Amino acid sequence: MPLILVHREEPIAVVQLNRPEALNALSPALMQELVAALESLDGDPKIRAIVLTGSEKSFAAGADIKEMASLTAAEIKKENPLAVWDRVAAVKKPLIAAVSGFALGGGCELSMMCDIIIASETAKFGQLEINLGIIPGAGGTQRLTHAIGKSKAMEWILSGNIYSAEEALKAGLVSKVTPAAEYLNEAKKLALKIAEKSPIALAAAKKAILASLDSPLTEGLQRERELFYQLFDTEDQKEGMQAFMEKRKPCFKGS
Ligand code: DAK
């Protein structure tokens, strides 16, 4: 059985984690398949936005504890699992997480590697690593702190508690909570709306926003300015502004 299912609904695609018997625990094999699917869609001009989802019961219950349990520090360092995980964060197209059920440990981190999180009211988020005698290892200490601030991130990571979708919304981790039956549709609707925009402008916006997590304000502003100027050499910018003046919908070609 494939560990990842890809549903193409051009101009968007839905990538589904498919390891239900283990609540979508993120084994190395699953992560390899996930990255291969995401990178293939990232390079496909017919796809303009991607939704990442799991099952109703579980987005992902974390990295695979059974596969990590007996590793030594030297072994896990040599295996370098982060090299694969980092490639999720390197996807250039808009990536929306549609989360239902568990998003725990590495599952929560995976959702945070996406650009936007849409959550079902059933979603449960948490960084549970502390309960296993470890800390988050796929960006949780950094991305969660950026998302919800230091005091809350400390509470989440040091307590190993599980938080509801409403709490995650209030904390600023997720952008929307939907009724249980609606989370995937809502994420797809948003992906379709985003897919109408210029892919070049989308990539530039994503790059500029992510730079804000990584650099001081002056550097981020400089990067934003450079990206802004570059867009004036694209046909999409001419089309977008021409369409406005002609009072019609723009048709962006990605050039
Ligand atoms: N790993 C392996 N198997 C898991 C799993 C996991 N994280 N979560 C669930 N499963 C398996 C269970 O073992 C069980 O399998 P069988 O025993 O039937 O063979 C099956 O899924 C169903 O689970 P339960 O029977 O436990 O189901 P319940 O509904 O009773 O409970 C639960 C659901 C989500 C509360 C419970 O399964 C649970 O507590 N799961 C573990 C949650 C957790 O602690 N997650 C954090 C794991 S640590 C890194 C990248 C990532 C990470 C670290 C480094 N690098 C790139 C360096 C991440 C670390 C983590 O995520």
PDB file of C-alpha atoms and ligand atoms in Angstrom:
ATOM      1  CA  MET A   1       0.000   0.000   0.000  1.00  0.00           C
ATOM      2  CA  PRO A   2       1.441   3.435  -0.858  1.00  0.00           C
ATOM      3  CA  LEU A   3       2.213   5.543   2.184  1.00  0.00           C
ATOM      4  CA  ILE A   4       1.215   8.676   0.294  1.00  0.00           C
ATOM      5  CA  LEU A   5      -1.793   9.231  -1.970  1.00  0.00           C
ATOM      6  CA  VAL A   6      -1.807  12.077  -4.471  1.00  0.00           C
ATOM      7  CA  HIS A   7      -5.157  13.379  -5.707  1.00  0.00           C
ATOM      8  CA  ARG A   8      -4.723  15.744  -8.646  1.00  0.00           C
ATOM      9  CA  GLU A   9      -7.509  18.291  -8.973  1.00  0.00           C
ATOM     10  CA  GLU A  10      -5.805  20.778 -11.268  1.00  0.00           C
ATOM     11  CA  PRO A  11      -4.822  23.493 -10.589  1.00  0.00           C
ATOM     12  CA  ILE A  12      -4.439  22.058  -7.079  1.00  0.00           C
ATOM     13  CA  ALA A  13      -3.350  18.712  -5.669  1.00  0.00           C
ATOM     14  CA  VAL A  14      -4.181  17.012  -2.391  1.00  0.00           C
ATOM     15  CA  VAL A  15      -1.393  14.944  -0.856  1.00  0.00           C
ATOM     16  CA  GLN A  16      -2.683  12.493   1.738  1.00  0.00           C
ATOM     17  CA  LEU A  17      -0.662  10.649   4.381  1.00  0.00           C
ATOM     18  CA  ASN A  18      -1.791   7.032   4.189  1.00  0.00           C
ATOM     19  CA  ARG A  19      -0.621   4.954   7.120  1.00  0.00           C
ATOM     20  CA  PRO A  20      -3.891   4.658   9.046  1.00  0.00           C
ATOM     21  CA  GLU A  21      -2.876   1.631  11.122  1.00  0.00           C
ATOM     22  CA  ALA A  22      -0.197   3.762  12.799  1.00  0.00           C
ATOM     23  CA  LEU A  23      -2.222   7.018  12.862  1.00  0.00           C
ATOM     24  CA  ASN A  24       0.080   8.290  10.074  1.00  0.00           C
ATOM     25  CA  ALA A  25       3.228   8.038  12.186  1.00  0.00           C
ATOM     26  CA  LEU A  26       5.962   9.614  10.088  1.00  0.00           C
ATOM     27  CA  SER A  27       8.390   6.788   9.402  1.00  0.00           C
ATOM     28  CA  PRO A  28      11.506   7.458   7.282  1.00  0.00           C
ATOM     29  CA  ALA A  29       9.866   5.548   4.396  1.00  0.00           C
ATOM     30  CA  LEU A  30       6.743   7.695   4.610  1.00  0.00           C
ATOM     31  CA  MET A  31       8.804  10.894   4.719  1.00  0.00           C
ATOM     32  CA  GLN A  32      10.754   9.806   1.619  1.00  0.00           C
ATOM     33  CA  GLU A  33       7.503   9.185  -0.281  1.00  0.00           C
ATOM     34  CA  LEU A  34       6.032  12.446   0.968  1.00  0.00           C
ATOM     35  CA  VAL A  35       9.009  14.487  -0.177  1.00  0.00           C
ATOM     36  CA  ALA A  36       9.069  12.753  -3.578  1.00  0.00           C
ATOM     37  CA  ALA A  37       5.365  13.567  -4.084  1.00  0.00           C
ATOM     38  CA  LEU A  38       5.715  17.182  -2.939  1.00  0.00           C
ATOM     39  CA  GLU A  39       8.802  17.839  -5.055  1.00  0.00           C
ATOM     40  CA  SER A  40       7.166  16.354  -8.131  1.00  0.00           C
ATOM     41  CA  LEU A  41       4.093  18.603  -7.674  1.00  0.00           C
ATOM     42  CA  ASP A  42       6.333  21.582  -6.912  1.00  0.00           C
ATOM     43  CA  GLY A  43       7.933  21.161 -10.333  1.00  0.00           C
ATOM     44  CA  ASP A  44       4.631  20.618 -12.176  1.00  0.00           C
ATOM     45  CA  PRO A  45       3.400  23.807 -13.876  1.00  0.00           C
ATOM     46  CA  LYS A  46      -0.202  22.521 -13.940  1.00  0.00           C
ATOM     47  CA  ILE A  47      -0.300  22.525 -10.126  1.00  0.00           C
ATOM     48  CA  ARG A  48      -0.350  25.903  -8.393  1.00  0.00           C
ATOM     49  CA  ALA A  49      -1.134  25.056  -4.768  1.00  0.00           C
ATOM     50  CA  ILE A  50      -0.923  21.915  -2.652  1.00  0.00           C
ATOM     51  CA  VAL A  51      -3.043  20.694   0.263  1.00  0.00           C
ATOM     52  CA  LEU A  52      -1.423  18.266   2.708  1.00  0.00           C
ATOM     53  CA  THR A  53      -3.793  16.154   4.778  1.00  0.00           C
ATOM     54  CA  GLY A  54      -4.079  12.917   6.742  1.00  0.00           C
ATOM     55  CA  SER A  55      -7.199  11.017   7.795  1.00  0.00           C
ATOM     56  CA  GLU A  56     -10.158  12.181   9.830  1.00  0.00           C
ATOM     57  CA  LYS A  57      -8.733  10.454  12.917  1.00  0.00           C
ATOM     58  CA  SER A  58      -5.157  11.615  12.518  1.00  0.00           C
ATOM     59  CA  PHE A  59      -3.152  14.105  10.502  1.00  0.00           C
ATOM     60  CA  ALA A  60       0.011  12.534  11.939  1.00  0.00           C
ATOM     61  CA  ALA A  61       0.717  11.205  15.445  1.00  0.00           C
ATOM     62  CA  GLY A  62       4.406  12.107  15.266  1.00  0.00           C
ATOM     63  CA  ALA A  63       7.622  10.582  14.036  1.00  0.00           C
ATOM     64  CA  ASP A  64       7.644   6.800  14.284  1.00  0.00           C
ATOM     65  CA  ILE A  65       8.595   6.114  17.905  1.00  0.00           C
ATOM     66  CA  LYS A  66       9.118   2.400  17.236  1.00  0.00           C
ATOM     67  CA  GLU A  67      11.729   3.160  14.579  1.00  0.00           C
ATOM     68  CA  MET A  68      13.570   5.677  16.782  1.00  0.00           C
ATOM     69  CA  ALA A  69      13.443   3.915  20.134  1.00  0.00           C
ATOM     70  CA  SER A  70      16.715   2.007  20.032  1.00  0.00           C
ATOM     71  CA  LEU A  71      18.878   4.535  18.172  1.00  0.00           C
ATOM     72  CA  THR A  72      21.971   6.041  19.778  1.00  0.00           C
ATOM     73  CA  ALA A  73      22.923   9.699  19.336  1.00  0.00           C
ATOM     74  CA  ALA A  74      25.636   8.734  16.850  1.00  0.00           C
ATOM     75  CA  GLU A  75      23.219   6.586  14.849  1.00  0.00           C
ATOM     76  CA  ILE A  76      20.470   9.196  14.600  1.00  0.00           C
ATOM     77  CA  LYS A  77      23.019  11.864  13.684  1.00  0.00           C
ATOM     78  CA  LYS A  78      24.454   9.643  10.951  1.00  0.00           C
ATOM     79  CA  GLU A  79      20.963   8.849   9.635  1.00  0.00           C
ATOM     80  CA  ASN A  80      20.355  12.622   9.447  1.00  0.00           C
ATOM     81  CA  PRO A  81      16.552  12.434   9.221  1.00  0.00           C
ATOM     82  CA  LEU A  82      16.301  16.217   9.133  1.00  0.00           C
ATOM     83  CA  ALA A  83      17.695  16.265   5.617  1.00  0.00           C
ATOM     84  CA  VAL A  84      14.410  14.792   4.369  1.00  0.00           C
ATOM     85  CA  TRP A  85      12.146  16.826   6.656  1.00  0.00           C
ATOM     86  CA  ASP A  86      13.833  20.074   5.573  1.00  0.00           C
ATOM     87  CA  ARG A  87      12.763  19.377   1.993  1.00  0.00           C
ATOM     88  CA  VAL A  88       9.100  19.776   3.013  1.00  0.00           C
ATOM     89  CA  ALA A  89       9.877  23.288   4.219  1.00  0.00           C
ATOM     90  CA  ALA A  90      11.706  23.964   0.942  1.00  0.00           C
ATOM     91  CA  VAL A  91       8.590  23.509  -1.243  1.00  0.00           C
ATOM     92  CA  LYS A  92       8.147  26.731  -3.188  1.00  0.00           C
ATOM     93  CA  LYS A  93       4.443  26.486  -3.981  1.00  0.00           C
ATOM     94  CA  PRO A  94       1.776  27.406  -1.422  1.00  0.00           C
ATOM     95  CA  LEU A  95       1.302  24.445   0.910  1.00  0.00           C
ATOM     96  CA  ILE A  96      -1.820  24.255   3.075  1.00  0.00           C
ATOM     97  CA  ALA A  97      -2.170  21.744   5.914  1.00  0.00           C
ATOM     98  CA  ALA A  98      -5.712  20.418   6.362  1.00  0.00           C
ATOM     99  CA  VAL A  99      -5.603  18.936   9.861  1.00  0.00           C
ATOM    100  CA  SER A 100      -8.153  16.636  11.463  1.00  0.00           C
ATOM    101  CA  GLY A 101      -7.507  14.573  14.598  1.00  0.00           C
ATOM    102  CA  PHE A 102      -3.971  14.193  15.935  1.00  0.00           C
ATOM    103  CA  ALA A 103      -1.160  16.560  14.914  1.00  0.00           C
ATOM    104  CA  LEU A 104       1.355  15.567  17.565  1.00  0.00           C
ATOM    105  CA  GLY A 105       5.126  15.834  17.849  1.00  0.00           C
ATOM    106  CA  GLY A 106       6.509  15.575  14.326  1.00  0.00           C
ATOM    107  CA  GLY A 107       2.911  15.780  13.075  1.00  0.00           C
ATOM    108  CA  CYS A 108       2.552  19.226  14.600  1.00  0.00           C
ATOM    109  CA  GLU A 109       5.975  20.144  13.186  1.00  0.00           C
ATOM    110  CA  LEU A 110       4.952  18.914   9.742  1.00  0.00           C
ATOM    111  CA  SER A 111       1.822  21.081   9.857  1.00  0.00           C
ATOM    112  CA  MET A 112       4.021  24.051  10.801  1.00  0.00           C
ATOM    113  CA  MET A 113       6.250  23.453   7.769  1.00  0.00           C
ATOM    114  CA  CYS A 114       3.164  24.214   5.701  1.00  0.00           C
ATOM    115  CA  ASP A 115       2.287  27.842   4.959  1.00  0.00           C
ATOM    116  CA  ILE A 116      -1.240  27.839   6.345  1.00  0.00           C
ATOM    117  CA  ILE A 117      -3.002  25.459   8.740  1.00  0.00           C
ATOM    118  CA  ILE A 118      -6.749  24.861   8.423  1.00  0.00           C
ATOM    119  CA  ALA A 119      -8.035  22.711  11.283  1.00  0.00           C
ATOM    120  CA  SER A 120     -11.134  20.649  11.876  1.00  0.00           C
ATOM    121  CA  GLU A 121     -12.765  21.284  15.256  1.00  0.00           C
ATOM    122  CA  THR A 122     -11.572  17.739  16.119  1.00  0.00           C
ATOM    123  CA  ALA A 123      -7.891  18.593  15.635  1.00  0.00           C
ATOM    124  CA  LYS A 124      -5.510  18.062  18.539  1.00  0.00           C
ATOM    125  CA  PHE A 125      -2.105  19.714  18.500  1.00  0.00           C
ATOM    126  CA  GLY A 126       0.878  19.229  20.771  1.00  0.00           C
ATOM    127  CA  GLN A 127       4.604  18.771  21.041  1.00  0.00           C
ATOM    128  CA  LEU A 128       4.673  15.604  23.133  1.00  0.00           C
ATOM    129  CA  GLU A 129       8.379  14.820  22.815  1.00  0.00           C
ATOM    130  CA  ILE A 130       9.128  15.820  26.418  1.00  0.00           C
ATOM    131  CA  ASN A 131       6.968  12.860  27.531  1.00  0.00           C
ATOM    132  CA  LEU A 132       9.446  10.586  25.722  1.00  0.00           C
ATOM    133  CA  GLY A 133      12.538  12.188  27.235  1.00  0.00           C
ATOM    134  CA  ILE A 134      13.436  14.158  24.116  1.00  0.00           C
ATOM    135  CA  ILE A 135      12.675  17.585  22.614  1.00  0.00           C
ATOM    136  CA  PRO A 136      11.172  18.486  19.236  1.00  0.00           C
ATOM    137  CA  GLY A 137      13.727  17.748  16.515  1.00  0.00           C
ATOM    138  CA  ALA A 138      12.079  18.928  13.306  1.00  0.00           C
ATOM    139  CA  GLY A 139      11.814  22.636  14.000  1.00  0.00           C
ATOM    140  CA  GLY A 140       9.185  22.652  16.772  1.00  0.00           C
ATOM    141  CA  THR A 141      11.149  24.756  19.247  1.00  0.00           C
ATOM    142  CA  GLN A 142      11.679  27.406  16.574  1.00  0.00           C
ATOM    143  CA  ARG A 143       8.521  27.402  14.431  1.00  0.00           C
ATOM    144  CA  LEU A 144       6.127  27.034  17.375  1.00  0.00           C
ATOM    145  CA  THR A 145       7.838  29.912  19.187  1.00  0.00           C
ATOM    146  CA  HIS A 146       7.507  32.108  16.095  1.00  0.00           C
ATOM    147  CA  ALA A 147       3.871  31.074  15.698  1.00  0.00           C
ATOM    148  CA  ILE A 148       2.546  31.424  19.248  1.00  0.00           C
ATOM    149  CA  GLY A 149       5.201  33.348  21.198  1.00  0.00           C
ATOM    150  CA  LYS A 150       7.700  32.350  23.865  1.00  0.00           C
ATOM    151  CA  SER A 151       5.505  31.863  26.918  1.00  0.00           C
ATOM    152  CA  LYS A 152       2.930  29.666  25.176  1.00  0.00           C
ATOM    153  CA  ALA A 153       5.620  27.717  23.284  1.00  0.00           C
ATOM    154  CA  MET A 154       7.358  27.050  26.602  1.00  0.00           C
ATOM    155  CA  GLU A 155       4.076  25.840  28.076  1.00  0.00           C
ATOM    156  CA  TRP A 156       3.328  23.577  25.110  1.00  0.00           C
ATOM    157  CA  ILE A 157       6.812  22.077  24.807  1.00  0.00           C
ATOM    158  CA  LEU A 158       7.678  21.768  28.514  1.00  0.00           C
ATOM    159  CA  SER A 159       4.288  20.314  29.542  1.00  0.00           C
ATOM    160  CA  GLY A 160       3.767  17.929  26.623  1.00  0.00           C
ATOM    161  CA  ASN A 161       0.053  18.733  26.801  1.00  0.00           C
ATOM    162  CA  ILE A 162      -2.419  18.291  23.969  1.00  0.00           C
ATOM    163  CA  TYR A 163      -4.341  21.379  22.816  1.00  0.00           C
ATOM    164  CA  SER A 164      -7.681  21.662  21.035  1.00  0.00           C
ATOM    165  CA  ALA A 165      -8.229  23.265  17.652  1.00  0.00           C
ATOM    166  CA  GLU A 166      -9.852  26.248  19.376  1.00  0.00           C
ATOM    167  CA  GLU A 167      -6.818  26.692  21.645  1.00  0.00           C
ATOM    168  CA  ALA A 168      -4.516  26.453  18.626  1.00  0.00           C
ATOM    169  CA  LEU A 169      -6.622  29.070  16.848  1.00  0.00           C
ATOM    170  CA  LYS A 170      -6.546  31.393  19.843  1.00  0.00           C
ATOM    171  CA  ALA A 171      -2.768  30.953  20.113  1.00  0.00           C
ATOM    172  CA  GLY A 172      -2.309  31.853  16.438  1.00  0.00           C
ATOM    173  CA  LEU A 173      -1.028  28.481  15.261  1.00  0.00           C
ATOM    174  CA  VAL A 174      -3.898  27.833  12.859  1.00  0.00           C
ATOM    175  CA  SER A 175      -5.681  30.277  10.621  1.00  0.00           C
ATOM    176  CA  LYS A 176      -9.167  28.752  10.716  1.00  0.00           C
ATOM    177  CA  VAL A 177     -11.189  26.066  12.517  1.00  0.00           C
ATOM    178  CA  THR A 178     -14.042  24.423  10.634  1.00  0.00           C
ATOM    179  CA  PRO A 179     -16.825  21.957  11.480  1.00  0.00           C
ATOM    180  CA  ALA A 180     -15.543  18.374  11.316  1.00  0.00           C
ATOM    181  CA  ALA A 181     -16.908  17.640   7.854  1.00  0.00           C
ATOM    182  CA  GLU A 182     -15.554  20.822   6.292  1.00  0.00           C
ATOM    183  CA  TYR A 183     -11.821  21.059   6.933  1.00  0.00           C
ATOM    184  CA  LEU A 184     -10.663  19.506   3.669  1.00  0.00           C
ATOM    185  CA  ASN A 185     -13.167  21.422   1.527  1.00  0.00           C
ATOM    186  CA  GLU A 186     -12.197  24.631   3.253  1.00  0.00           C
ATOM    187  CA  ALA A 187      -8.497  23.969   2.593  1.00  0.00           C
ATOM    188  CA  LYS A 188      -9.217  23.090  -1.050  1.00  0.00           C
ATOM    189  CA  LYS A 189     -11.357  26.191  -1.488  1.00  0.00           C
ATOM    190  CA  LEU A 190      -8.506  28.335  -0.182  1.00  0.00           C
ATOM    191  CA  ALA A 191      -5.980  26.489  -2.372  1.00  0.00           C
ATOM    192  CA  LEU A 192      -8.168  27.131  -5.452  1.00  0.00           C
ATOM    193  CA  LYS A 193      -8.431  30.802  -4.614  1.00  0.00           C
ATOM    194  CA  ILE A 194      -4.645  31.037  -4.205  1.00  0.00           C
ATOM    195  CA  ALA A 195      -4.132  29.050  -7.429  1.00  0.00           C
ATOM    196  CA  GLU A 196      -5.787  31.859  -9.414  1.00  0.00           C
ATOM    197  CA  LYS A 197      -2.942  34.229  -8.562  1.00  0.00           C
ATOM    198  CA  SER A 198       0.357  34.669 -10.353  1.00  0.00           C
ATOM    199  CA  PRO A 199       2.608  31.731  -9.419  1.00  0.00           C
ATOM    200  CA  ILE A 200       5.636  33.996  -9.620  1.00  0.00           C
ATOM    201  CA  ALA A 201       4.111  36.514  -7.225  1.00  0.00           C
ATOM    202  CA  LEU A 202       3.021  33.695  -4.902  1.00  0.00           C
ATOM    203  CA  ALA A 203       6.545  32.277  -4.770  1.00  0.00           C
ATOM    204  CA  ALA A 204       7.944  35.764  -4.110  1.00  0.00           C
ATOM    205  CA  ALA A 205       5.402  36.417  -1.328  1.00  0.00           C
ATOM    206  CA  LYS A 206       6.155  33.063   0.301  1.00  0.00           C
ATOM    207  CA  LYS A 207       9.902  33.698   0.122  1.00  0.00           C
ATOM    208  CA  ALA A 208       9.570  37.187   1.622  1.00  0.00           C
ATOM    209  CA  ILE A 209       7.306  36.028   4.467  1.00  0.00           C
ATOM    210  CA  LEU A 210       9.551  33.086   5.346  1.00  0.00           C
ATOM    211  CA  ALA A 211      12.554  35.431   5.316  1.00  0.00           C
ATOM    212  CA  SER A 212      10.895  37.339   8.162  1.00  0.00           C
ATOM    213  CA  LEU A 213      11.413  34.295  10.406  1.00  0.00           C
ATOM    214  CA  ASP A 214      15.039  34.123   9.520  1.00  0.00           C
ATOM    215  CA  SER A 215      16.464  37.617   9.397  1.00  0.00           C
ATOM    216  CA  PRO A 216      16.490  41.008  11.090  1.00  0.00           C
ATOM    217  CA  LEU A 217      13.855  43.530   9.915  1.00  0.00           C
ATOM    218  CA  THR A 218      16.207  45.589   7.740  1.00  0.00           C
ATOM    219  CA  GLU A 219      17.381  42.488   5.861  1.00  0.00           C
ATOM    220  CA  GLY A 220      13.818  41.238   5.436  1.00  0.00           C
ATOM    221  CA  LEU A 221      12.690  44.614   4.124  1.00  0.00           C
ATOM    222  CA  GLN A 222      15.599  44.646   1.675  1.00  0.00           C
ATOM    223  CA  ARG A 223      14.635  41.172   0.425  1.00  0.00           C
ATOM    224  CA  GLU A 224      11.003  42.200   0.071  1.00  0.00           C
ATOM    225  CA  ARG A 225      12.026  45.251  -1.966  1.00  0.00           C
ATOM    226  CA  GLU A 226      14.210  43.197  -4.322  1.00  0.00           C
ATOM    227  CA  LEU A 227      11.434  40.645  -4.880  1.00  0.00           C
ATOM    228  CA  PHE A 228       8.921  43.460  -5.380  1.00  0.00           C
ATOM    229  CA  TYR A 229      11.072  45.125  -8.064  1.00  0.00           C
ATOM    230  CA  GLN A 230      11.727  41.805  -9.860  1.00  0.00           C
ATOM    231  CA  LEU A 231       8.009  41.212 -10.315  1.00  0.00           C
ATOM    232  CA  PHE A 232       7.831  44.249 -12.619  1.00  0.00           C
ATOM    233  CA  ASP A 233       9.783  42.232 -15.191  1.00  0.00           C
ATOM    234  CA  THR A 234       7.062  39.561 -15.368  1.00  0.00           C
ATOM    235  CA  GLU A 235       4.170  39.267 -17.820  1.00  0.00           C
ATOM    236  CA  ASP A 236       1.929  38.411 -14.876  1.00  0.00           C
ATOM    237  CA  GLN A 237       2.471  41.866 -13.368  1.00  0.00           C
ATOM    238  CA  LYS A 238       1.582  43.521 -16.710  1.00  0.00           C
ATOM    239  CA  GLU A 239      -1.469  41.245 -17.039  1.00  0.00           C
ATOM    240  CA  GLY A 240      -2.619  41.878 -13.445  1.00  0.00           C
ATOM    241  CA  MET A 241      -2.477  45.649 -13.762  1.00  0.00           C
ATOM    242  CA  GLN A 242      -3.878  45.690 -17.336  1.00  0.00           C
ATOM    243  CA  ALA A 243      -6.811  43.512 -16.229  1.00  0.00           C
ATOM    244  CA  PHE A 244      -7.540  45.918 -13.384  1.00  0.00           C
ATOM    245  CA  MET A 245      -7.652  48.855 -15.786  1.00  0.00           C
ATOM    246  CA  GLU A 246      -9.836  46.914 -18.241  1.00  0.00           C
ATOM    247  CA  LYS A 247     -12.157  45.867 -15.390  1.00  0.00           C
ATOM    248  CA  ARG A 248     -11.725  42.142 -16.115  1.00  0.00           C
ATOM    249  CA  LYS A 249     -10.322  39.111 -14.282  1.00  0.00           C
ATOM    250  CA  PRO A 250      -6.586  38.595 -14.816  1.00  0.00           C
ATOM    251  CA  CYS A 251      -5.308  35.425 -16.412  1.00  0.00           C
ATOM    252  CA  PHE A 252      -1.909  34.652 -14.907  1.00  0.00           C
ATOM    253  CA  LYS A 253       0.380  32.391 -16.908  1.00  0.00           C
ATOM    254  CA  GLY A 254       3.376  32.172 -14.600  1.00  0.00           C
ATOM    255  CA  SER A 255       5.721  34.065 -16.892  1.00  0.00           C
TER     256      SER A 255
HETATM  257  N1  DAK B   1       4.929   6.166  16.340  1.00  0.00           N
HETATM  258  C1  DAK B   1       4.688   4.848  16.094  1.00  0.00           C
HETATM  259  N2  DAK B   1       3.468   4.292  16.223  1.00  0.00           N
HETATM  260  C2  DAK B   1       2.453   5.072  16.627  1.00  0.00           C
HETATM  261  C3  DAK B   1       2.632   6.449  16.912  1.00  0.00           C
HETATM  262  C4  DAK B   1       3.953   6.994  16.742  1.00  0.00           C
HETATM  263  N3  DAK B   1       4.226   8.315  16.936  1.00  0.00           N
HETATM  264  N4  DAK B   1       1.454   6.956  17.300  1.00  0.00           N
HETATM  265  C5  DAK B   1       0.557   5.937  17.254  1.00  0.00           C
HETATM  266  N5  DAK B   1       1.163   4.813  16.845  1.00  0.00           N
HETATM  267  C6  DAK B   1       0.566   3.478  16.664  1.00  0.00           C
HETATM  268  C7  DAK B   1       0.309   2.803  18.004  1.00  0.00           C
HETATM  269  O1  DAK B   1       1.494   2.213  18.486  1.00  0.00           O
HETATM  270  C8  DAK B   1      -0.752   1.798  17.621  1.00  0.00           C
HETATM  271  O2  DAK B   1      -0.148   0.723  16.962  1.00  0.00           O
HETATM  272  P1  DAK B   1      -0.424  -0.809  17.446  1.00  0.00           P
HETATM  273  O3  DAK B   1      -0.084  -0.837  18.887  1.00  0.00           O
HETATM  274  O4  DAK B   1      -1.890  -0.996  17.178  1.00  0.00           O
HETATM  275  O5  DAK B   1       0.470  -1.630  16.551  1.00  0.00           O
HETATM  276  C9  DAK B   1      -1.575   2.558  16.580  1.00  0.00           C
HETATM  277  O6  DAK B   1      -0.728   3.610  16.084  1.00  0.00           O
HETATM  278  C10 DAK B   1      -2.828   3.197  17.161  1.00  0.00           C
HETATM  279  O7  DAK B   1      -2.443   3.984  18.275  1.00  0.00           O
HETATM  280  P2  DAK B   1      -3.132   3.866  19.715  1.00  0.00           P
HETATM  281  O8  DAK B   1      -3.651   2.496  19.951  1.00  0.00           O
HETATM  282  O9  DAK B   1      -2.169   4.399  20.702  1.00  0.00           O
HETATM  283  O10 DAK B   1      -4.360   4.866  19.507  1.00  0.00           O
HETATM  284  P3  DAK B   1      -5.127   5.724  20.602  1.00  0.00           P
HETATM  285  O11 DAK B   1      -6.298   6.332  19.876  1.00  0.00           O
HETATM  286  O12 DAK B   1      -5.361   4.933  21.844  1.00  0.00           O
HETATM  287  O13 DAK B   1      -4.091   6.896  21.005  1.00  0.00           O
HETATM  288  C11 DAK B   1      -2.465   8.667  20.548  1.00  0.00           C
HETATM  289  C12 DAK B   1      -3.728   7.848  20.082  1.00  0.00           C
HETATM  290  C13 DAK B   1      -2.088   9.578  19.378  1.00  0.00           C
HETATM  291  C14 DAK B   1      -2.847   9.504  21.765  1.00  0.00           C
HETATM  292  C15 DAK B   1      -1.341   7.668  20.917  1.00  0.00           C
HETATM  293  O14 DAK B   1      -1.165   6.765  19.831  1.00  0.00           O
HETATM  294  C16 DAK B   1      -0.027   8.372  21.140  1.00  0.00           C
HETATM  295  O15 DAK B   1       0.188   8.907  22.234  1.00  0.00           O
HETATM  296  N6  DAK B   1       0.870   8.344  20.153  1.00  0.00           N
HETATM  297  C17 DAK B   1       2.185   8.904  20.287  1.00  0.00           C
HETATM  298  C18 DAK B   1       2.129  10.399  20.176  1.00  0.00           C
HETATM  299  C19 DAK B   1       3.495  11.024  20.341  1.00  0.00           C
HETATM  300  O16 DAK B   1       4.099  10.900  21.419  1.00  0.00           O
HETATM  301  N7  DAK B   1       4.015  11.682  19.318  1.00  0.00           N
HETATM  302  C20 DAK B   1       5.321  12.301  19.365  1.00  0.00           C
HETATM  303  C21 DAK B   1       6.344  11.273  18.896  1.00  0.00           C
HETATM  304  S1  DAK B   1       8.012  11.917  18.940  1.00  0.00           S
HETATM  305  C22 DAK B   1      13.076  14.566  13.819  1.00  0.00           C
HETATM  306  C23 DAK B   1      11.845  14.657  13.212  1.00  0.00           C
HETATM  307  C24 DAK B   1      10.729  14.461  13.966  1.00  0.00           C
HETATM  308  C25 DAK B   1      10.802  14.136  15.283  1.00  0.00           C
HETATM  309  C26 DAK B   1      12.036  14.046  15.872  1.00  0.00           C
HETATM  310  C27 DAK B   1      13.176  14.255  15.139  1.00  0.00           C
HETATM  311  N8  DAK B   1      14.262  14.779  13.044  1.00  0.00           N
HETATM  312  C28 DAK B   1      14.087  15.093  11.635  1.00  0.00           C
HETATM  313  C29 DAK B   1      15.546  14.841  13.663  1.00  0.00           C
HETATM  314  C30 DAK B   1       9.572  13.898  15.990  1.00  0.00           C
HETATM  315  C31 DAK B   1       9.468  13.201  17.112  1.00  0.00           C
HETATM  316  C32 DAK B   1       8.124  12.788  17.518  1.00  0.00           C
HETATM  317  O17 DAK B   1       7.145  13.038  16.867  1.00  0.00           O
END
